[in-house]
Coordinates of C-alpha atoms in Angstrom, one line a residue:
M1 CA 134.2 109.5 91.6
D2 CA 136.2 106.7 93.1
N3 CA 134.4 103.5 91.9
Y4 CA 131.1 102.3 91.2
I5 CA 128.7 99.9 93.1
D6 CA 125.7 97.8 91.5
L7 CA 122.6 98.4 93.0
S8 CA 120.5 95.0 94.5
L9 CA 117.8 93.9 92.3
V10 CA 115.4 95.1 94.9
D11 CA 117.0 98.6 95.0
E12 CA 117.2 98.8 91.3
L13 CA 113.4 98.2 91.1
L14 CA 112.7 101.5 93.4
T15 CA 114.8 103.6 91.3
R16 CA 112.9 102.1 88.5
N17 CA 109.3 102.4 89.5
G18 CA 108.7 106.1 88.7
L19 CA 108.3 107.1 92.2
A20 CA 110.0 109.5 94.4
E21 CA 110.4 106.9 96.8
T22 CA 111.4 109.2 99.6
V23 CA 111.4 107.8 103.2
G24 CA 111.8 109.7 106.2
F25 CA 112.3 110.2 109.8
V26 CA 111.0 113.1 111.9
A27 CA 112.6 114.1 115.5
F28 CA 110.8 116.4 118.1
F29 CA 112.9 118.3 120.0
A30 CA 112.0 120.8 123.1
G31 CA 113.6 123.9 123.2
D32 CA 114.9 126.5 120.6
L33 CA 116.4 125.6 117.1
P34 CA 120.1 125.3 117.3
D35 CA 121.9 127.7 115.1
L36 CA 122.0 126.5 111.2
G37 CA 125.9 126.3 111.3
T38 CA 126.1 124.8 114.7
L39 CA 124.0 122.0 113.5
R40 CA 125.8 121.5 110.0
A41 CA 128.9 121.1 111.5
R42 CA 127.4 118.1 114.1
V43 CA 126.1 116.8 110.7
A44 CA 130.0 116.8 109.4
E45 CA 131.4 115.9 112.3
R46 CA 129.1 112.7 112.8
W47 CA 127.9 111.4 109.4
G48 CA 130.9 112.9 107.3
G49 CA 132.7 109.2 107.7
E50 CA 129.7 107.3 106.5
T51 CA 130.5 105.6 103.0
R52 CA 126.4 105.1 102.5
L53 CA 126.2 109.0 102.6
R54 CA 128.7 109.6 100.1
L55 CA 126.6 107.8 97.5
V56 CA 125.4 108.9 94.1
L57 CA 122.8 107.4 92.2
E58 CA 123.9 107.1 88.5
P59 CA 121.2 106.2 86.0
P60 CA 121.9 103.4 83.3
P61 CA 123.8 105.1 80.1
N62 CA 121.8 107.1 77.2
G63 CA 120.9 105.5 74.1
Y64 CA 120.3 101.8 73.3
R65 CA 122.6 100.4 75.9
R66 CA 119.4 102.3 78.5
L67 CA 117.1 99.2 77.8
T68 CA 119.6 96.6 78.9
G69 CA 121.7 98.9 81.0
R70 CA 121.2 99.6 84.7
P71 CA 121.6 102.2 87.6
R72 CA 124.5 101.8 89.6
W73 CA 126.0 103.8 93.0
A74 CA 129.1 106.1 92.4
V75 CA 130.9 106.7 95.6
T76 CA 132.1 110.3 96.3
D77 CA 134.8 111.8 98.3
G78 CA 132.4 113.0 100.5
F79 CA 128.8 115.6 100.8
D80 CA 128.6 119.4 101.3
P81 CA 126.7 120.0 104.5
A82 CA 125.2 123.3 103.4
E83 CA 123.9 121.3 100.7
H84 CA 122.2 118.3 102.5
V85 CA 121.4 120.3 105.4
L86 CA 118.6 122.5 104.0
P87 CA 117.4 126.2 105.2
V88 CA 115.5 126.1 108.1
A89 CA 111.4 125.9 107.2
E90 CA 108.7 127.9 109.3
V91 CA 105.4 126.3 110.2
A92 CA 102.6 127.7 111.9
G93 CA 101.4 124.1 113.8
P94 CA 101.5 120.6 113.6
A95 CA 98.4 119.9 111.4
A96 CA 95.8 121.8 109.2
E97 CA 92.5 122.2 110.8
D98 CA 90.9 122.0 107.7
P99 CA 92.0 119.2 105.3
A100 CA 90.7 121.0 102.5
A101 CA 93.9 123.3 103.1
N102 CA 96.3 121.0 102.3
S103 CA 98.3 122.2 99.5
E104 CA 100.2 119.5 97.4
G105 CA 103.7 119.9 96.8
N106 CA 104.2 122.6 99.6
D107 CA 107.9 123.0 100.0
G108 CA 107.5 124.7 103.6
G109 CA 108.6 128.1 102.7
N110 CA 105.5 129.9 103.6
P111 CA 104.9 129.9 107.5
A112 CA 101.1 129.5 107.0
G113 CA 101.7 126.0 106.4
S114 CA 101.4 123.4 108.8
L115 CA 103.9 120.6 109.3
D116 CA 101.8 118.1 107.8
E117 CA 101.7 120.3 104.6
L118 CA 105.5 120.3 104.4
I119 CA 106.3 116.8 104.9
A120 CA 103.9 116.0 102.5
G121 CA 105.4 118.1 99.6
Q122 CA 108.9 116.5 100.6
L123 CA 107.6 113.4 100.2
C124 CA 106.0 113.5 96.8
R125 CA 109.0 115.3 95.3
P126 CA 112.4 113.2 94.3
M127 CA 116.0 113.8 95.3
P128 CA 117.8 115.8 93.4
A129 CA 120.1 114.4 91.0
G130 CA 123.8 114.3 91.2
S131 CA 124.2 114.1 94.7
P132 CA 123.4 111.6 97.6
P133 CA 120.0 111.5 97.9
W134 CA 119.3 112.3 101.5
R135 CA 118.5 115.4 102.9
L136 CA 117.9 116.8 106.9
L137 CA 115.4 119.7 107.0
P138 CA 115.2 121.7 110.5
V139 CA 112.1 122.7 111.3
R140 CA 111.0 125.6 113.7
G141 CA 107.6 126.9 114.9
V142 CA 106.3 123.3 116.0
Q143 CA 103.7 123.8 117.9
G144 CA 102.3 120.3 119.1
V145 CA 101.5 117.0 117.6
R146 CA 97.5 116.3 117.3
A147 CA 96.8 113.8 120.1
V148 CA 94.1 110.7 118.5
G149 CA 92.5 108.1 120.8
D150 CA 91.9 110.3 123.9
V151 CA 91.7 107.7 126.6
H152 CA 92.0 109.8 129.7
G153 CA 89.9 107.8 132.0
V154 CA 92.4 104.9 131.2
E155 CA 95.3 107.1 132.1
E156 CA 93.3 108.5 135.2
A157 CA 92.8 105.6 136.2
R158 CA 95.9 104.2 136.6
G159 CA 97.6 107.3 138.0
V160 CA 99.9 107.6 134.9
P161 CA 100.6 111.3 133.7
D162 CA 99.5 112.7 130.3
V163 CA 103.0 113.1 128.5
R164 CA 101.1 113.4 124.6
G165 CA 101.7 117.5 124.9
V166 CA 104.4 119.0 123.2
P167 CA 105.5 122.3 124.2
D168 CA 105.2 125.2 122.3
G169 CA 108.5 126.6 120.2
G170 CA 109.7 123.0 120.0
F171 CA 111.4 122.3 116.8
A172 CA 111.5 119.1 114.8
L173 CA 114.7 118.0 112.7
V174 CA 113.1 116.1 109.1
L175 CA 115.7 113.6 107.8
L176 CA 114.6 111.6 104.0
A177 CA 116.3 110.1 101.9
H178 CA 115.6 107.4 98.8
H179 CA 114.3 104.2 99.9
A180 CA 117.4 102.4 97.7
L181 CA 119.6 104.2 100.0
L182 CA 118.3 104.1 103.8
D183 CA 115.6 102.1 105.2
G184 CA 113.7 103.1 108.4
S185 CA 116.3 101.3 110.8
S186 CA 119.1 103.1 108.8
L187 CA 117.3 106.5 109.5
M188 CA 117.1 105.6 113.3
T189 CA 120.5 105.0 113.5
L190 CA 121.8 108.0 111.8
F191 CA 119.7 110.1 114.1
R192 CA 121.3 108.3 117.1
L193 CA 124.7 108.9 115.9
L194 CA 123.6 112.9 115.6
L195 CA 122.4 113.2 119.5
D196 CA 124.6 114.3 122.5
G197 CA 127.0 111.5 123.8
P198 CA 129.1 109.2 122.5
A199 CA 128.7 108.1 118.7
E200 CA 127.5 104.4 118.0
P201 CA 129.9 102.3 115.8
T202 CA 128.2 101.8 112.2
R203 CA 128.9 99.8 108.9
S204 CA 128.1 100.7 105.4
M205 CA 126.2 98.0 103.8
L206 CA 127.4 98.2 100.1
P207 CA 125.8 96.2 97.5
Q208 CA 127.4 92.9 96.9
P209 CA 127.5 91.5 93.4
R210 CA 124.3 90.1 91.8
R211 CA 125.9 87.1 90.2
A212 CA 124.5 84.0 91.3
P213 CA 124.9 80.6 90.5
K214 CA 123.4 79.3 87.6
R215 CA 121.1 76.9 88.0
Q216 CA 118.2 75.4 85.1
I217 CA 115.2 77.2 85.4
D218 CA 111.4 75.2 86.1
L219 CA 109.8 78.2 83.9
A220 CA 106.6 76.9 84.3
R221 CA 106.9 76.7 88.3
L222 CA 108.6 79.7 88.2
I223 CA 105.8 81.7 86.3
R224 CA 102.9 80.1 88.5
A225 CA 105.1 81.1 91.4
L226 CA 104.5 84.8 90.7
N227 CA 101.2 84.9 89.8
A228 CA 100.5 83.5 93.3
E229 CA 102.9 86.2 95.0
L230 CA 101.1 88.8 92.5
R231 CA 97.8 88.1 92.7
P232 CA 95.8 91.2 92.9
G233 CA 94.0 92.1 96.0
G234 CA 91.5 94.5 97.0
P235 CA 90.9 98.2 96.4
L236 CA 91.4 100.6 99.0
P237 CA 87.6 101.4 100.2
G238 CA 86.6 105.2 99.4
P239 CA 85.0 107.0 96.6
R240 CA 86.5 105.9 93.5
E241 CA 85.9 108.9 91.5
S242 CA 87.5 111.5 93.9
P243 CA 91.1 112.8 92.6
A244 CA 94.0 111.4 94.8
H245 CA 95.7 113.8 96.7
T246 CA 98.9 113.7 98.9
E247 CA 98.3 114.0 102.4
V248 CA 100.1 113.3 105.9
A249 CA 98.3 113.5 108.7
L250 CA 100.7 113.1 112.2
A251 CA 99.2 111.9 115.4
V252 CA 100.3 110.9 119.0
L253 CA 98.9 107.9 120.4
D254 CA 98.1 107.4 123.9
H255 CA 100.7 104.7 125.2
A256 CA 98.2 104.0 128.2
S257 CA 95.5 102.3 124.9
V258 CA 98.7 100.5 123.6
R259 CA 99.5 98.8 127.1
A260 CA 95.6 98.0 127.7
A261 CA 95.5 96.2 124.6
R262 CA 98.4 94.2 125.0
S263 CA 96.7 93.3 128.3
L264 CA 93.7 91.6 126.7
P265 CA 93.7 88.2 126.3
S266 CA 94.1 88.2 122.5
G267 CA 96.7 90.9 123.1
A268 CA 99.1 89.4 125.7
G269 CA 102.7 89.7 124.4
A270 CA 101.4 91.7 121.0
T271 CA 104.0 93.5 119.1
L272 CA 103.9 97.2 117.9
S273 CA 103.8 96.2 114.4
E274 CA 100.5 93.9 115.1
L275 CA 99.1 96.2 117.0
L276 CA 99.5 98.9 113.9
L277 CA 98.1 96.0 111.5
C278 CA 95.0 95.7 113.7
C279 CA 94.3 99.4 113.8
A280 CA 95.2 99.7 110.4
A281 CA 92.4 97.3 109.3
G282 CA 89.8 98.7 111.9
A283 CA 90.9 102.0 110.4
L284 CA 89.3 101.4 106.9
R285 CA 86.2 99.5 108.4
S286 CA 85.3 102.3 110.7
A287 CA 86.3 104.9 108.1
Y288 CA 84.9 103.4 104.5
G289 CA 82.1 101.0 106.3
H290 CA 82.3 97.4 105.3
T291 CA 82.9 96.5 101.5
E292 CA 80.3 93.9 99.6
T293 CA 80.2 92.6 96.1
A294 CA 77.1 93.6 94.1
D295 CA 76.0 89.9 94.7
G296 CA 76.3 90.5 98.5
R297 CA 79.5 88.7 99.2
D298 CA 82.6 90.3 101.1
A299 CA 84.8 92.1 98.8
A300 CA 88.2 90.7 98.1
P301 CA 90.3 92.0 101.0
V302 CA 92.6 94.7 100.9
Q303 CA 96.5 93.6 101.0
A304 CA 99.1 95.0 103.3
S305 CA 102.8 95.3 102.7
I306 CA 104.9 94.8 105.9
P307 CA 108.5 95.6 106.1
V308 CA 111.0 92.7 107.5
D309 CA 114.3 93.9 108.5
L310 CA 116.9 91.6 107.7
R311 CA 119.5 92.5 109.9
T312 CA 120.9 90.5 112.6
R313 CA 122.2 91.2 116.1
E314 CA 125.6 91.3 114.8
T315 CA 124.8 93.9 112.0
A316 CA 121.9 96.0 113.9
H317 CA 123.8 99.3 113.1
E318 CA 124.1 98.2 109.3
L319 CA 123.5 101.6 106.8
G320 CA 121.6 100.8 103.7
N321 CA 118.2 99.2 102.3
I322 CA 118.3 95.8 104.4
V323 CA 114.4 94.9 104.1
S324 CA 112.4 92.3 102.6
A325 CA 108.7 92.8 102.7
V326 CA 105.8 90.2 103.3
R327 CA 102.1 90.6 102.0
V328 CA 99.1 89.6 104.3
P329 CA 95.1 90.6 103.9
L330 CA 93.9 93.2 105.9
P331 CA 91.3 91.4 108.3
S332 CA 88.3 94.6 107.5
H333 CA 86.0 92.2 107.2
T334 CA 86.5 90.7 110.8
P335 CA 83.5 92.9 112.9
T336 CA 85.1 93.2 116.2
P337 CA 88.6 94.7 117.2
H338 CA 89.4 92.2 119.3
A339 CA 88.7 89.6 116.7
R340 CA 91.0 91.6 114.3
L341 CA 94.0 91.9 116.8
T342 CA 93.5 88.0 117.4
A343 CA 93.7 87.7 113.3
C344 CA 96.3 90.0 112.8
R345 CA 98.6 88.3 115.6
Q346 CA 97.9 84.9 113.5
L347 CA 99.0 86.3 110.4
L348 CA 102.3 87.4 111.7
T349 CA 102.9 84.1 113.7
E350 CA 102.3 82.3 110.2
V351 CA 105.0 84.5 108.3
R352 CA 107.4 84.6 111.1
S353 CA 107.1 80.4 111.1
R354 CA 107.9 80.7 107.6
G355 CA 111.4 81.6 108.2
R356 CA 113.4 84.6 106.7
E357 CA 114.1 83.3 103.4
E358 CA 110.3 82.5 102.8
N359 CA 109.6 86.1 103.6
D360 CA 112.3 87.8 101.4
V361 CA 111.2 89.5 98.2
T362 CA 114.6 89.0 97.1
R363 CA 113.9 85.6 96.0
I364 CA 111.4 86.8 94.0
V365 CA 113.2 89.1 92.5
E366 CA 116.1 87.1 92.0
A367 CA 114.6 84.2 90.2
A368 CA 112.4 87.0 87.9
N369 CA 116.1 88.6 86.9
R370 CA 116.9 85.2 85.4
M371 CA 114.0 85.6 82.7
G372 CA 115.0 88.7 81.3
P373 CA 115.1 92.7 82.6
W374 CA 111.2 92.3 80.8
V375 CA 110.1 90.1 83.7
L376 CA 111.4 93.0 86.3
A377 CA 109.9 95.6 84.1
S378 CA 106.7 93.5 84.6
I379 CA 107.3 92.9 88.6
A380 CA 107.9 96.7 89.3
A381 CA 104.8 97.8 87.2
R382 CA 102.7 95.0 89.3
G383 CA 104.3 94.9 92.6
Y384 CA 103.7 99.1 93.2
S385 CA 100.1 98.8 92.2
P386 CA 97.6 99.3 94.5
A387 CA 96.2 96.0 93.4
Y388 CA 99.5 94.3 95.0
A389 CA 99.1 96.2 98.4
A390 CA 96.9 98.7 98.9
V391 CA 98.0 99.6 102.4
G392 CA 101.9 99.6 103.9
T393 CA 102.6 99.2 107.9
T394 CA 105.9 100.0 109.4
A395 CA 106.2 100.1 113.2
L396 CA 109.6 100.9 114.9
K397 CA 110.6 101.5 118.5
W398 CA 113.3 104.0 119.7
R399 CA 115.3 102.2 122.4
N400 CA 116.7 105.2 124.1
P401 CA 114.2 108.5 124.7
Q402 CA 116.4 110.0 127.2
C403 CA 118.1 111.6 125.2
A404 CA 119.2 115.1 123.5
L405 CA 120.4 117.4 120.6
D406 CA 122.8 119.8 121.9
H407 CA 121.0 119.6 125.4
R408 CA 117.4 119.8 124.0
P409 CA 115.6 116.7 125.2
L410 CA 114.3 114.5 122.5
L411 CA 110.4 114.4 122.9
R412 CA 109.3 112.0 120.1
I413 CA 109.9 110.5 116.9
A414 CA 108.1 109.7 113.8
A415 CA 108.7 107.0 110.7
L416 CA 107.5 108.8 107.3
P417 CA 106.5 105.4 104.9
P418 CA 107.2 106.4 101.3
L419 CA 104.3 107.8 98.9
H420 CA 102.9 105.5 96.5
R421 CA 100.5 105.1 93.8
P422 CA 97.1 106.5 94.1
G423 CA 94.9 104.7 95.7
T424 CA 97.1 103.7 98.4
V425 CA 97.5 104.6 102.3
N426 CA 100.7 104.3 104.4
F427 CA 100.8 103.9 108.5
G428 CA 104.2 104.4 110.2
A429 CA 104.1 104.1 114.1
V430 CA 107.1 104.7 116.4
A431 CA 107.5 103.8 119.7
C432 CA 109.7 106.3 122.0
G433 CA 109.4 106.2 125.7
R434 CA 105.5 106.2 127.0
T435 CA 104.5 108.0 123.7
V436 CA 103.5 106.5 120.1
T437 CA 103.8 108.6 117.2
L438 CA 101.6 107.6 113.8
A439 CA 102.2 108.8 110.5
V440 CA 99.6 108.3 107.8
V441 CA 101.0 109.0 104.4
S442 CA 98.0 108.9 102.0
H443 CA 97.3 109.0 98.3
A444 CA 93.4 108.9 98.1
E445 CA 90.7 111.4 98.5
R446 CA 91.3 114.5 100.0
G447 CA 91.3 114.0 104.0
A448 CA 91.7 110.5 104.0
A449 CA 95.2 110.7 105.6
R450 CA 93.2 112.9 108.8
R451 CA 90.6 110.6 108.6
L452 CA 92.3 107.1 109.3
A453 CA 94.8 109.1 111.4
D454 CA 91.9 109.4 113.7
A455 CA 90.3 106.1 113.2
V456 CA 93.4 104.4 114.4
G457 CA 92.9 106.1 117.5
H458 CA 89.5 105.1 118.0
E459 CA 90.5 101.6 117.4
L460 CA 92.9 101.7 120.2
E461 CA 90.4 103.2 122.1
L462 CA 88.0 100.3 121.6
L463 CA 90.2 97.9 122.6
A464 CA 91.6 99.6 125.8
A465 CA 88.0 99.9 126.6
Q466 CA 87.6 96.1 126.7
V467 CA 90.4 95.7 129.3

């Protein structure tokens, strides 16, 4: 070990919330999987100099100091590609046709398992202690990703070929990491480094010292701000008595429906994040119906957490966990897809108008930290509960779809949000060329992930039909 680095306060909460906090990225390629030795050599060549990939998380010391001590990063001399590039996993297909066939904790060793099952087992498993918390998993036997939101009529009317099918015999690379180490943009940057062509310059973000100028604390004002920020939202609709299951559903959303939604008066210039938020709200409504209280009033809205990338143009390729988050109410009570899209665009426009500092959850965490470790512990307990945000949405764009790995063309990309506590579901969407790939990570009743993925596609279909 060379030296030690403090975690940022937000990253520290990610290590203390009792969750695996594994995030991921899946890249789908045509052709045969490269030899494992070749892949490990490419990882060593392209990623070996990245400081961020050499950090090992060390827990607080044992004994009394564990109550006040804090975890830290230990900077090591390097990583072992044979340890971090896992043996090849075999899958039988993209997804289980029967949701009841999903087996929680599947490690992918059984070739009868699906890609969805394999990923679900990885997301609920903490990263091994004592080594940098990231892994690359090669997957052979990927036959395709299920398409949802079938709008062939829109495709054919515009003369656009259907590009959703994945050739049989393709493969996938699944990059997994602890969220405190890397965020979604960092995973995307690492994949770009791995592909053919010259490597893009990167810079590993190392946490800065936490010391801030001491200011007088207005305790009453701070408590009011924390209570307002942590005010509970509504629970995820669905059967409350059903046990929660870890599930992942991957699906391809037709790019024509996305373009059609953006051609609506309410969708002109809409971002993928706005469309995903709209479709998540509609999916909850179509999958579970309109929710009301016992006296007939609308139930409290489900709150959605949306990451905000804090990078600038100059730091676009910086590696680390450089995101904040905002919380907004999902407009699931709004009756039509058109009105939901309008509402979601207004919500995110208001968020952007407040400015970056007002969006930064770090502001709240830093203020709470000045009140003592017990306040941070309280925030960790409340901030990661389903009542704070039962839904998460993450939208990313891959800006260079014409690329390959050892001359094997890249087909599409999927982002894997973390698995949160029972009663939550997270949606991730990545635009890559003329495809948009959806990932639903569910910790709810059995079958929820696939049902909600299909519902997102249906919501896009309804929007496209209004053109």
